[in-house]
Amino acid sequence: MGQLRTRHHPGRILIGQGVSAVTHYWADRRWTLAWLASKLGKTGYYDNGGAPALDQSWHWLWIGVAAYSTAMI
């Protein structure tokens, strides 16, 4: 078995995975995104079918941050 050849430092990978894990945990409590929608003045949108869009937008945003953290820090 050969070694995995990658330019990424293990610490960077841990930071990226940590960002992803913490933000997924936070958002998947559900009440947290409802709270965020209320702070943004978007409770009506959230309550009328916008919850899945906010959830996915949140996840995509933080997956991007996690990927950037892994690749660029």
Coordinates of C-alpha atoms in Angstrom, one line a residue:
M1 CA 0.0 0.0 0.0
G2 CA 1.4 3.4 -1.0
Q3 CA 0.9 6.6 0.8
L4 CA -1.8 9.0 0.0
R5 CA -0.1 11.8 -1.9
T6 CA -1.8 15.1 -1.3
R7 CA -0.8 18.7 -0.8
H8 CA -3.2 19.2 2.0
H9 CA -1.9 19.4 5.5
P10 CA -3.9 17.3 8.0
G11 CA -4.5 20.4 10.1
R12 CA -6.2 22.1 7.2
I13 CA -8.4 19.0 6.7
L14 CA -9.4 19.0 10.3
I15 CA -10.3 22.7 10.2
G16 CA -12.4 22.2 7.1
Q17 CA -14.2 19.2 8.5
G18 CA -14.7 21.0 11.8
V19 CA -16.3 24.0 10.1
S20 CA -18.6 21.7 8.2
A21 CA -19.5 19.6 11.3
V22 CA -20.2 22.6 13.6
T23 CA -22.3 24.5 11.0
H24 CA -24.3 21.4 10.0
Y25 CA -25.0 20.6 13.7
W26 CA -26.1 24.2 14.3
A27 CA -28.4 24.3 11.3
D28 CA -29.9 20.9 11.7
R29 CA -31.4 21.8 15.1
R30 CA -34.2 23.5 12.9
W31 CA -35.1 26.1 15.5
T32 CA -31.8 27.8 14.8
L33 CA -32.7 28.5 11.2
A34 CA -36.2 29.6 12.2
W35 CA -34.4 32.0 14.6
L36 CA -32.1 33.2 11.8
A37 CA -35.1 33.8 9.5
S38 CA -36.8 35.9 12.2
K39 CA -33.7 38.0 12.7
L40 CA -33.5 38.6 9.0
G41 CA -37.2 39.5 8.8
K42 CA -38.0 36.5 6.7
T43 CA -40.3 34.5 9.0
G44 CA -43.2 34.6 6.5
Y45 CA -40.9 33.2 3.8
Y46 CA -39.6 30.6 6.1
D47 CA -43.0 29.5 7.3
N48 CA -44.5 29.4 3.8
G49 CA -42.2 26.8 2.2
G50 CA -38.8 28.6 2.4
A51 CA -37.3 26.5 5.2
P52 CA -35.7 23.9 2.8
A53 CA -34.2 26.7 0.6
L54 CA -32.7 28.4 3.7
D55 CA -31.4 25.1 5.0
Q56 CA -29.7 24.2 1.7
S57 CA -28.4 27.8 1.2
W58 CA -26.9 27.6 4.7
H59 CA -25.2 24.2 4.0
W60 CA -23.8 25.3 0.6
L61 CA -22.4 28.5 2.1
W62 CA -20.6 26.7 4.9
I63 CA -19.4 23.8 2.7
G64 CA -17.8 26.4 0.5
V65 CA -16.1 28.0 3.6
A66 CA -14.9 24.5 4.7
A67 CA -13.5 23.7 1.2
Y68 CA -11.7 27.1 1.1
S69 CA -10.3 26.5 4.6
T70 CA -9.0 23.1 3.6
A71 CA -7.4 24.4 0.4
M72 CA -6.2 27.8 1.2
I73 CA -5.3 28.3 4.9

